[in-house]
């Protein structure tokens, strides 16, 4: 197979738009290459084309060897991957702490063992430009898919006894199946679809099909120029206009960049404009170091964001790009080329080095997991501050979460809550909510055990009779969060007398346009009325809460301010940043929080909804009273009395929940 310089140039274009996407380069308020993630699709097609061409050539020359194939792949992929993994695993051990470090270590493990796409899938880790601050190796999902293909494809070739005709048929069949699975997954299971091998290999197989296509013999100069131009435009326009914030990928739209790549691979012939442009010496060289560029840029960006050692100005971002390219030049010449050069590095010597790399990586990962990511201790005062975010699971509430109601065979219309504590106590407190209720229930049970508690917690569920929670894609109803179940709960509550019913839910999630109705959000679930008209009638819900107060007292907990960052990571960032810059860490931590006006804007519908629920027996608790600066109304804090109020970006920590628990106890005492 003749060397095609324009392919290296195309690799550079692909990796460049991926880097710009991850670095979030904004010029004149325009997010340049907001769809730069499609550079990976371009890589997939190129990889499929090149690998299949090599295999096809070897089969035609009757010298195909699966051992030689694997040796080439090992030399090409493993040395750089293991070197980068080890370097950044050591760096992460210094810069990260606790759970963040453990997740990162396990991410590295999944990457070097080529199952990171499934690791991210099963751990529900989202891919996107913003996620790189937490997962510095999240971009290796694509490398894992390629390696899975490189392992399976040669084995299939051996099974087919190196018959090229059968191989072509197999490629076409698998391409069609994979593309259908991709489209089906896009519409029904988008979260899984992104990482699944079965939903992605059609892009690699498209490249494989190109390898079997006839060599371009068309000598029409205009035709040969126009098609590669169209191809590069399809790639660049996709990178510029696609947006993974508003849409799910991969989808039918991935045809645009992959078909653009196909046009370039098929019709570039060294004499057309695009071939000449992509074959510029600098583009070709940068294409050769594209693997280094791809592997290095995300962890470098993550470390910079994690430590916040520089401000995210355009100039600084350009400086970072220069640094990434410089580092990549080093790794290309001293790692990639060294290990790929058979005359300088025998395969036996290569395997020895790789074994050492693997051993060091595994050893460090074991240490980090055994120490829970706390390999380097912080100053005790910061250590104690972070400990206030740890969950207190003194009471086993598993039986209270996502459980069916108790029903009786002899009394089909009689239901009970499955979870209860202190049943001998006189005053009954019924706790209804989603995951926001868990820590609050823990605090009430621990500090105010003079009440009879009935607890019913359903994850991601808002008590809303008349509505059903659907899977957005399959439209299947969540039985625990359905009108049918709500009516059962209502029946229990309406049968109570002189009890206190407490509702604590992430109310903004449900009322601020994220779940209710057929909106365009990316949540996997939505609420629709039982009549399937999709309209939320808050007046009906207001009446439902009022009905509950006919014989019982109802306590409504107003919206909890949500953060736009993870407090544990943010505090760790500041502590880590102090290693590079001299500033008052304690003071910076004290003023961390969410701007008050953002909280109000985010919660406006929820606040108005609760404001309208008025009754003599309905009482209200306002978390903002103790979380926010009520005088200046500038910020809602995350630290109070040297305790962190949140355990993540929206759930209160046990300490934060203890303040609400105290408010509840004081309200109940007023009732007596």
XYZ file of C-alpha atoms in Angstrom:
672
model
C 0.000 0.000 0.000
C 1.484 3.317 -1.080
C 2.001 6.008 1.546
C -0.652 8.723 1.397
C 0.561 11.924 3.020
C -2.908 13.494 2.929
C -4.142 10.897 5.445
C -1.644 12.137 8.027
C -2.800 15.676 7.236
C -6.402 14.578 7.804
C -5.399 13.032 11.119
C -4.050 16.423 12.164
C -7.320 18.158 11.241
C -9.256 15.550 13.253
C -7.124 15.827 16.381
C -7.014 19.622 16.163
C -10.789 20.009 16.281
C -10.957 17.500 19.164
C -8.410 19.560 21.129
C -10.248 22.818 20.405
C -13.504 21.159 21.502
C -12.021 20.058 24.819
C -10.262 23.341 25.471
C -13.537 25.257 24.825
C -12.017 27.956 22.680
C -14.409 30.902 22.385
C -13.678 33.698 19.916
C -16.054 36.675 19.670
C -18.507 34.737 21.882
C -18.540 31.879 19.364
C -17.692 28.422 20.663
C -15.253 27.287 17.981
C -15.731 23.622 17.068
C -18.355 22.913 19.724
C -18.894 19.661 17.823
C -15.193 18.845 17.685
C -15.902 15.461 19.243
C -16.599 14.259 15.673
C -12.837 14.179 15.158
C -13.039 10.755 16.810
C -15.450 9.601 14.082
C -12.899 10.675 11.487
C -10.209 8.679 13.315
C -12.442 5.600 13.338
C -12.910 5.682 9.567
C -9.191 6.269 8.936
C -8.233 3.428 11.297
C -10.629 1.016 9.626
C -9.262 1.929 6.203
C -5.579 1.637 7.090
C -5.826 -1.556 9.157
C -7.975 -3.333 6.576
C -5.651 -2.247 3.775
C -2.665 -3.716 5.611
C -4.463 -6.987 6.311
C -5.780 -7.168 2.742
C -2.296 -6.631 1.328
C -0.774 -9.300 3.587
C -3.480 -11.800 2.630
C -2.945 -11.110 -1.073
C 0.811 -11.633 -0.600
C 0.042 -14.779 1.454
C 2.025 -13.496 4.427
C -0.709 -12.523 6.870
C 0.236 -13.539 10.416
C -1.985 -12.784 13.364
C 1.074 -12.721 15.631
C 2.798 -10.144 13.443
C -0.426 -8.124 13.338
C -0.695 -8.074 17.138
C 3.002 -7.194 17.460
C 2.496 -4.134 15.221
C -0.553 -3.068 17.231
C 1.306 -3.552 20.529
C 4.252 -1.462 19.331
C 1.893 1.216 18.000
C -0.455 1.573 20.977
C 0.884 0.241 24.268
C 4.218 2.052 24.855
C 2.731 5.534 24.608
C -0.500 4.614 26.400
C 1.361 3.039 29.335
C 3.915 5.859 29.536
C 1.209 8.542 29.569
C -0.878 6.511 32.039
C 2.029 6.159 34.452
C 3.048 9.832 34.207
C -0.440 11.114 34.875
C -1.227 8.483 37.487
C 1.754 9.814 39.457
C 0.634 13.407 38.787
C -2.918 12.551 39.814
C -1.660 11.069 43.089
C -0.220 14.485 43.907
C -3.046 16.653 42.603
C -6.184 14.625 43.324
C -7.578 13.361 46.594
C -10.039 10.803 47.876
C -12.859 9.582 45.649
C -11.705 11.688 42.689
C -8.323 9.961 42.788
C -9.818 6.468 43.137
C -12.120 7.059 40.148
C -9.175 8.350 38.138
C -7.011 5.349 39.096
C -9.743 2.927 38.059
C -10.210 4.896 34.838
C -6.515 4.387 34.052
C -6.881 0.677 34.804
C -9.815 0.368 32.411
C -7.852 2.279 29.769
C -4.711 0.132 29.853
C -6.879 -3.007 29.777
C -9.005 -1.610 26.920
C -12.443 -1.630 28.466
C -12.740 2.053 29.412
C -15.795 2.531 27.176
C -17.696 0.026 29.335
C -16.180 1.411 32.538
C -17.605 4.839 31.744
C -20.891 3.330 30.636
C -21.456 1.237 33.764
C -20.323 4.070 36.047
C -22.657 6.496 34.275
C -19.834 8.924 33.502
C -20.828 11.375 30.806
C -18.513 12.366 27.994
C -18.181 16.029 27.133
C -15.896 19.027 27.290
C -16.854 19.765 30.905
C -16.282 16.251 32.239
C -12.530 16.353 31.713
C -12.035 18.100 35.068
C -13.086 14.866 36.787
C -12.048 12.161 34.321
C -8.684 12.970 32.751
C -8.715 9.718 30.759
C -12.322 9.774 29.613
C -11.181 10.244 26.015
C -9.664 6.735 26.019
C -13.141 5.241 25.444
C -12.453 5.534 21.698
C -9.060 3.854 21.994
C -10.687 0.929 23.824
C -13.218 0.499 21.014
C -10.430 0.491 18.423
C -8.437 -2.072 20.372
C -11.484 -4.282 20.829
C -11.887 -4.163 17.051
C -8.190 -4.914 16.471
C -8.497 -8.017 18.653
C -11.753 -9.361 17.191
C -11.299 -8.569 13.492
C -8.125 -10.646 12.902
C -9.706 -13.564 14.757
C -12.692 -13.396 12.388
C -10.284 -13.325 9.437
C -8.617 -16.503 10.671
C -12.058 -18.074 11.147
C -12.912 -17.219 7.537
C -9.603 -18.753 6.440
C -8.364 -15.461 4.967
C -10.945 -15.547 2.184
C -11.280 -11.937 0.964
C -14.718 -12.463 -0.562
C -16.111 -13.796 2.698
C -14.369 -10.996 4.595
C -16.067 -8.373 2.398
C -19.463 -9.969 2.963
C -18.833 -10.076 6.706
C -17.796 -6.398 6.781
C -20.935 -5.338 4.891
C -23.171 -7.423 7.156
C -21.593 -6.122 10.371
C -21.668 -2.545 9.050
C -25.424 -2.737 8.422
C -26.136 -4.372 11.795
C -24.008 -1.866 13.693
C -25.557 1.128 11.942
C -29.079 -0.136 12.704
C -28.108 -0.689 16.345
C -26.674 2.832 16.461
C -29.899 4.396 15.166
C -32.013 2.264 17.482
C -29.807 3.104 20.462
C -29.855 6.815 19.616
C -33.629 6.897 19.811
C -34.063 4.563 22.800
C -30.836 4.245 24.804
C -28.642 7.297 24.067
C -26.542 7.042 27.237
C -25.506 3.486 26.410
C -25.314 4.138 22.692
C -22.390 6.535 23.025
C -19.959 4.009 24.512
C -21.178 0.727 23.027
C -18.816 -1.169 20.733
C -21.790 -2.417 18.735
C -23.025 1.142 18.077
C -19.632 2.457 16.982
C -17.931 -0.166 14.811
C -19.948 0.823 11.727
C -17.639 3.847 11.508
C -14.525 1.649 11.574
C -16.182 -0.761 9.140
C -16.942 2.125 6.790
C -13.185 2.595 6.553
C -12.784 -1.139 5.995
C -15.248 -0.991 3.093
C -13.256 1.842 1.529
C -10.195 -0.427 1.577
C -12.067 -2.833 -0.701
C -13.386 -0.110 -3.022
C -11.822 0.259 -6.492
C -8.923 2.684 -6.723
C -10.049 6.057 -8.003
C -9.506 5.959 -11.740
C -11.564 9.020 -12.623
C -9.369 11.587 -14.311
C -11.986 14.329 -14.423
C -10.100 17.179 -12.750
C -13.196 19.070 -11.613
C -14.812 15.898 -10.218
C -11.664 14.873 -8.343
C -11.342 18.335 -6.798
C -14.975 18.854 -5.842
C -15.556 15.616 -3.928
C -12.564 15.982 -1.542
C -13.577 19.634 -0.987
C -17.084 18.456 -0.142
C -15.537 15.885 2.197
C -13.467 18.402 4.157
C -16.455 20.758 4.358
C -18.653 17.995 5.789
C -16.059 17.370 8.507
C -15.432 21.028 9.377
C -19.091 22.063 9.306
C -20.026 19.089 11.497
C -17.358 20.131 13.992
C -18.583 23.708 13.925
C -22.344 23.145 14.144
C -22.871 19.871 16.025
C -23.632 20.361 19.714
C -23.634 17.505 22.228
C -25.342 19.685 24.843
C -28.624 19.743 22.946
C -28.358 16.449 21.052
C -27.342 12.860 21.612
C -24.564 11.237 19.606
C -23.843 9.015 17.756
C -26.893 9.389 15.541
C -27.752 9.579 11.862
C -25.842 12.895 11.862
C -22.551 11.062 12.258
C -22.955 10.122 8.617
C -21.857 13.642 7.680
C -18.279 13.591 9.081
C -17.781 9.891 8.294
C -19.014 10.288 4.724
C -16.783 13.345 4.418
C -13.839 11.190 5.459
C -14.915 8.556 2.938
C -14.860 11.116 0.113
C -11.339 12.204 1.016
C -10.015 8.644 1.298
C -11.632 7.589 -1.977
C -11.034 10.580 -4.210
C -7.888 12.346 -3.027
C -5.205 11.479 -5.582
C -2.204 13.696 -4.708
C -3.058 16.168 -7.498
C -6.292 17.672 -6.180
C -6.439 20.795 -4.029
C -7.323 19.035 -0.772
C -4.534 16.470 -1.186
C -2.000 19.224 -1.738
C -3.316 21.172 1.245
C -3.355 18.184 3.612
C 0.071 17.124 2.347
C 1.798 20.287 3.568
C 4.873 19.130 5.442
C 3.800 20.705 8.742
C 0.338 19.106 8.520
C 1.836 15.718 7.731
C 4.264 15.959 10.665
C 1.527 17.008 13.078
C -0.606 14.150 11.759
C 2.199 11.739 12.593
C 2.164 12.933 16.219
C -1.666 12.890 16.360
C -1.743 9.843 18.651
C 0.460 11.653 21.175
C -1.644 14.785 20.807
C -4.849 12.861 21.390
C -3.618 10.951 24.437
C -1.943 13.907 26.139
C -4.301 16.823 25.667
C -7.184 15.758 27.951
C -5.113 14.922 31.068
C -3.084 18.124 30.610
C -6.261 20.211 30.365
C -7.698 18.388 33.362
C -4.678 19.107 35.552
C -4.747 22.781 34.600
C -8.452 23.044 35.396
C -8.049 21.037 38.569
C -5.263 23.215 39.963
C -6.569 26.449 38.361
C -2.950 27.541 38.036
C -3.840 29.776 35.086
C -6.929 31.773 34.186
C -8.987 30.484 31.222
C -8.251 33.417 28.911
C -7.906 32.946 25.144
C -4.178 33.748 25.363
C -3.618 31.186 28.107
C -5.575 28.571 26.189
C -3.382 29.163 23.149
C -0.285 28.825 25.361
C -1.662 25.519 26.669
C -2.164 24.300 23.089
C 1.487 25.135 22.342
C 2.557 23.214 25.451
C 0.449 20.191 24.438
C 2.043 20.165 20.993
C 5.554 20.513 22.472
C 5.018 17.637 24.908
C 3.578 15.540 22.075
C 6.671 16.114 19.955
C 8.764 14.760 22.827
C 6.643 11.621 23.339
C 6.463 10.978 19.600
C 10.231 10.969 19.137
C 11.290 9.362 22.412
C 8.463 6.887 22.996
C 6.458 6.183 19.843
C 9.303 6.083 17.316
C 11.675 4.235 19.640
C 9.298 1.359 20.266
C 8.111 1.121 16.654
C 11.652 0.910 15.309
C 12.385 -2.819 15.014
C 16.110 -2.243 14.534
C 16.371 -0.271 17.783
C 13.887 -2.246 19.873
C 13.465 -6.008 19.606
C 10.027 -7.326 20.454
C 11.424 -9.162 23.476
C 12.927 -5.934 24.808
C 9.669 -4.143 24.052
C 7.684 -6.671 26.091
C 10.099 -6.303 29.027
C 9.571 -2.528 29.104
C 5.813 -2.944 28.783
C 5.789 -5.459 31.636
C 7.604 -2.968 33.846
C 5.119 -0.217 32.914
C 2.156 -2.481 33.615
C 3.605 -3.621 36.956
C 4.176 -0.060 38.152
C 0.701 1.022 37.049
C -1.023 -1.939 38.733
C 0.988 -1.445 41.920
C 0.094 2.241 42.139
C -3.590 1.568 41.417
C -3.699 -1.072 44.185
C -2.117 1.388 46.642
C -4.544 4.156 45.698
C -7.577 1.889 46.077
C -6.378 0.494 49.403
C -5.828 4.020 50.778
C -9.153 5.283 49.343
C -7.243 7.864 47.359
C -5.774 9.505 50.449
C -2.170 8.758 49.660
C -0.944 12.294 50.438
C -2.512 13.794 53.545
C -3.830 17.348 53.648
C -3.377 19.784 56.493
C -5.490 18.359 59.389
C -7.892 21.331 59.350
C -8.661 20.728 55.675
C -8.750 16.988 56.249
C -11.389 17.482 58.945
C -13.334 19.879 56.736
C -13.551 17.278 53.960
C -14.609 14.642 56.490
C -17.754 16.683 57.199
C -18.896 15.758 53.678
C -18.710 12.027 54.321
C -22.039 10.206 54.436
C -23.348 9.070 57.794
C -24.989 5.706 57.183
C -25.526 4.777 60.797
C -29.080 3.664 60.028
C -29.704 1.145 57.298
C -32.221 2.906 55.063
C -31.955 0.485 52.145
C -35.399 -0.849 53.000
C -36.747 2.687 52.746
C -35.451 3.435 49.247
C -37.144 2.337 46.005
C -39.317 -0.266 47.692
C -42.880 -1.337 46.948
C -45.621 -0.571 49.406
C -46.802 -3.453 51.580
C -50.087 -4.872 50.383
C -52.219 -7.589 51.958
C -53.857 -10.462 50.111
C -56.990 -10.307 52.249
C -57.263 -6.513 52.029
C -56.526 -5.591 48.449
C -57.266 -1.911 49.039
C -55.053 -1.588 52.105
C -51.405 -0.504 51.876
C -48.604 0.291 54.309
C -45.152 1.855 54.147
C -42.445 -0.775 54.344
C -40.028 1.305 56.405
C -40.714 2.404 59.986
C -38.749 3.286 63.133
C -39.775 3.811 66.787
C -43.296 2.566 66.251
C -43.954 2.727 70.000
C -43.676 6.535 69.950
C -46.893 8.541 69.884
C -46.187 11.323 67.397
C -45.961 9.973 63.855
C -43.726 11.685 61.297
C -44.088 10.540 57.685
C -41.106 11.362 55.470
C -41.822 11.408 51.734
C -39.190 12.309 49.145
C -36.510 11.440 46.656
C -32.781 11.124 47.342
C -32.884 14.531 49.083
C -34.704 12.814 51.940
C -31.987 10.225 52.705
C -29.552 12.357 54.715
C -32.429 14.254 56.322
C -33.958 10.972 57.492
C -30.570 9.863 58.865
C -30.253 13.061 60.910
C -33.815 12.914 62.228
C -33.422 9.284 63.292
C -30.126 9.955 65.033
C -30.875 13.223 66.819
C -34.641 13.239 67.249
C -35.577 9.662 68.067
C -38.642 10.596 70.100
C -40.904 10.278 67.062
C -42.522 7.390 65.224
C -41.041 7.601 61.719
C -42.602 6.215 58.547
C -40.274 6.666 55.565
C -40.932 6.357 51.848
C -38.117 7.388 49.472
C -38.193 6.937 45.700
C -35.163 8.033 43.661
C -35.823 10.673 41.031
C -39.516 10.859 41.932
C -41.726 13.812 42.791
C -45.010 13.099 44.598
C -47.428 14.143 41.861
C -50.753 12.307 41.685
C -52.140 12.385 38.178
C -48.723 11.983 36.558
C -46.475 9.125 35.478
C -42.710 9.053 35.176
C -41.742 7.678 31.751
C -38.470 6.590 30.231
C -38.023 9.329 27.631
C -37.053 6.908 24.889
C -38.998 3.710 25.507
C -41.901 5.579 27.194
C -42.073 2.796 29.775
C -43.671 3.908 33.049
C -41.706 3.703 36.311
C -44.154 1.766 38.476
C -42.849 3.284 41.724
C -43.303 6.766 40.298
C -46.657 6.345 38.630
C -50.120 7.743 39.176
C -51.195 4.265 40.270
C -48.588 4.230 43.049
C -49.199 7.870 43.965
C -52.859 7.058 44.544
C -51.850 4.252 46.918
C -49.552 6.626 48.835
C -52.303 9.231 48.924
C -54.713 6.659 50.352
C -52.270 5.920 53.187
C -51.702 9.607 53.927
C -55.399 10.493 53.798
C -56.138 7.751 56.324
C -53.758 9.332 58.864
C -54.815 11.705 61.630
C -52.665 14.154 63.612
C -49.515 13.026 61.833
C -46.834 15.291 60.375
C -46.125 14.693 56.684
C -42.750 16.035 55.513
C -41.943 16.442 51.812
C -38.329 16.933 50.726
C -37.544 16.623 47.020
C -35.265 18.137 44.422
C -38.220 20.198 43.365
C -36.340 22.251 40.736
C -35.572 19.111 38.792
C -39.231 18.387 38.283
C -40.854 21.802 37.947
C -38.266 23.887 36.125
C -38.819 22.312 32.718
C -36.452 19.377 33.046
C -38.842 16.501 33.598
C -42.389 17.629 32.939
C -43.627 17.633 29.353
C -41.918 16.627 26.147
C -39.038 19.080 26.334
C -35.662 18.818 24.630
C -33.587 18.197 27.753
C -31.169 15.283 27.884
C -32.613 13.667 30.996
C -33.548 10.061 30.417
C -36.951 10.478 32.079
C -39.947 12.758 31.916
C -43.287 13.164 33.655
C -46.508 13.151 31.661
C -50.042 13.460 32.895
C -52.005 10.271 33.261
C -54.028 11.510 30.289
C -50.776 11.791 28.246
C -51.368 15.425 27.291
C -47.985 16.354 28.707
C -49.266 19.513 30.380
C -48.432 20.170 34.015
C -51.365 21.699 35.872
C -49.784 23.000 39.068
C -53.205 23.993 40.415
C -54.155 20.314 40.532
C -50.954 19.481 42.401
C -51.549 22.354 44.815
C -54.957 20.878 45.610
C -53.336 17.485 46.226
C -51.079 18.930 48.927
C -53.945 20.889 50.436
C -56.038 17.714 50.709
C -53.295 16.088 52.762
C -53.547 18.907 55.312
C -57.213 18.231 56.086
C -56.392 15.947 59.038
C -52.596 16.214 59.241
C -49.912 18.839 59.353
C -47.839 19.116 56.169
C -44.271 20.401 56.158
C -42.939 21.549 52.775
C -39.216 22.048 52.377
C -38.547 24.761 49.816
C -35.884 24.389 47.097
C -32.338 23.750 48.217
C -29.856 25.953 46.312
C -28.081 23.793 43.742
C -24.428 24.278 42.896
C -22.785 24.343 39.490
C -19.728 22.512 40.839
C -18.833 19.579 43.071
C -17.883 21.087 46.461
C -15.444 18.321 47.349
C -13.591 18.809 44.071
C -13.698 22.593 44.431
C -12.263 22.529 47.941
C -9.611 20.024 46.862
C -8.831 22.315 43.904
C -8.125 25.223 46.237
C -5.972 23.085 48.528
C -4.020 21.780 45.533
C -3.769 25.264 44.064
C -2.069 26.451 47.256
C 0.845 24.167 46.343
C 1.498 26.391 43.325
C 0.262 29.800 44.486
C 0.445 31.635 47.796
C -3.044 32.662 48.968
C -5.398 32.293 51.933
C -7.015 28.899 51.339
C -9.345 29.106 54.336
C -10.733 32.454 53.241
C -11.258 31.234 49.676
C -13.140 28.176 50.939
C -15.389 30.297 53.158
C -16.676 32.345 50.222
C -17.311 29.389 47.921
C -20.879 29.087 46.762
C -23.594 29.742 44.208
C -24.660 33.243 43.252
C -27.998 34.000 44.910
C -29.629 35.374 41.759
C -28.773 32.149 39.920
C -30.455 30.115 42.650
C -33.586 32.262 42.469
C -33.636 32.139 38.671
C -33.190 28.365 38.684
C -35.884 27.858 41.341
C -38.459 30.485 40.380
C -41.225 28.088 39.317
C -40.655 25.853 42.329
C -40.783 28.758 44.780
C -43.942 30.134 43.176
C -45.496 26.662 43.322
C -44.857 26.297 47.057
C -45.960 29.891 47.692
C -49.407 29.020 46.341
C -49.871 26.065 48.680
C -51.561 27.773 51.609
C -53.510 26.203 54.461
C -53.675 26.536 58.245
C -52.020 23.139 58.590
C -49.332 23.599 55.923
C -45.986 24.812 57.220
C -42.822 25.681 55.330
C -39.069 25.469 55.800
C -36.726 27.610 53.741
C -33.203 26.113 53.262
C -32.009 29.408 51.788
C -32.412 30.985 55.242
C -29.343 29.143 56.492
C -27.554 28.462 53.189
C -27.648 31.953 51.673
C -26.597 35.445 52.630
C -30.067 36.856 53.279
C -28.845 40.412 53.894
C -26.881 41.188 50.733
C -28.468 38.345 48.762
C -25.267 37.759 46.807
C -24.279 34.181 47.490
C -25.411 30.832 48.865
C -22.503 29.306 50.760
C -21.262 25.730 50.935
C -19.396 26.017 54.271
C -20.813 27.010 57.658
C -19.170 26.728 61.074
C -16.244 24.854 59.483
C -18.609 22.224 58.104
C -19.407 21.606 54.440
C -23.141 21.908 53.802
C -23.228 19.723 50.665
C -22.044 16.231 49.807
C -22.232 16.897 46.054
C -23.563 19.590 43.739
C -27.165 19.312 44.944
C -27.541 16.968 47.955
C -26.990 18.425 51.406
C -24.390 16.743 53.569
C -25.404 15.241 56.879
C -24.399 18.513 58.503
C -26.529 20.536 56.063
C -29.422 18.118 56.566
C -29.018 18.376 60.365
C -29.958 22.059 60.204
C -33.201 21.203 58.405
C -33.798 18.376 60.888
C -33.497 20.873 63.739
C -35.990 23.183 62.004
C -38.435 20.286 61.627
C -38.120 19.381 65.296
C -38.743 22.979 66.326
C -41.826 23.183 64.097
C -43.230 19.961 65.565
C -42.693 21.233 69.113
C -44.782 24.288 68.248
C -47.614 21.958 67.268
C -47.742 20.356 70.709
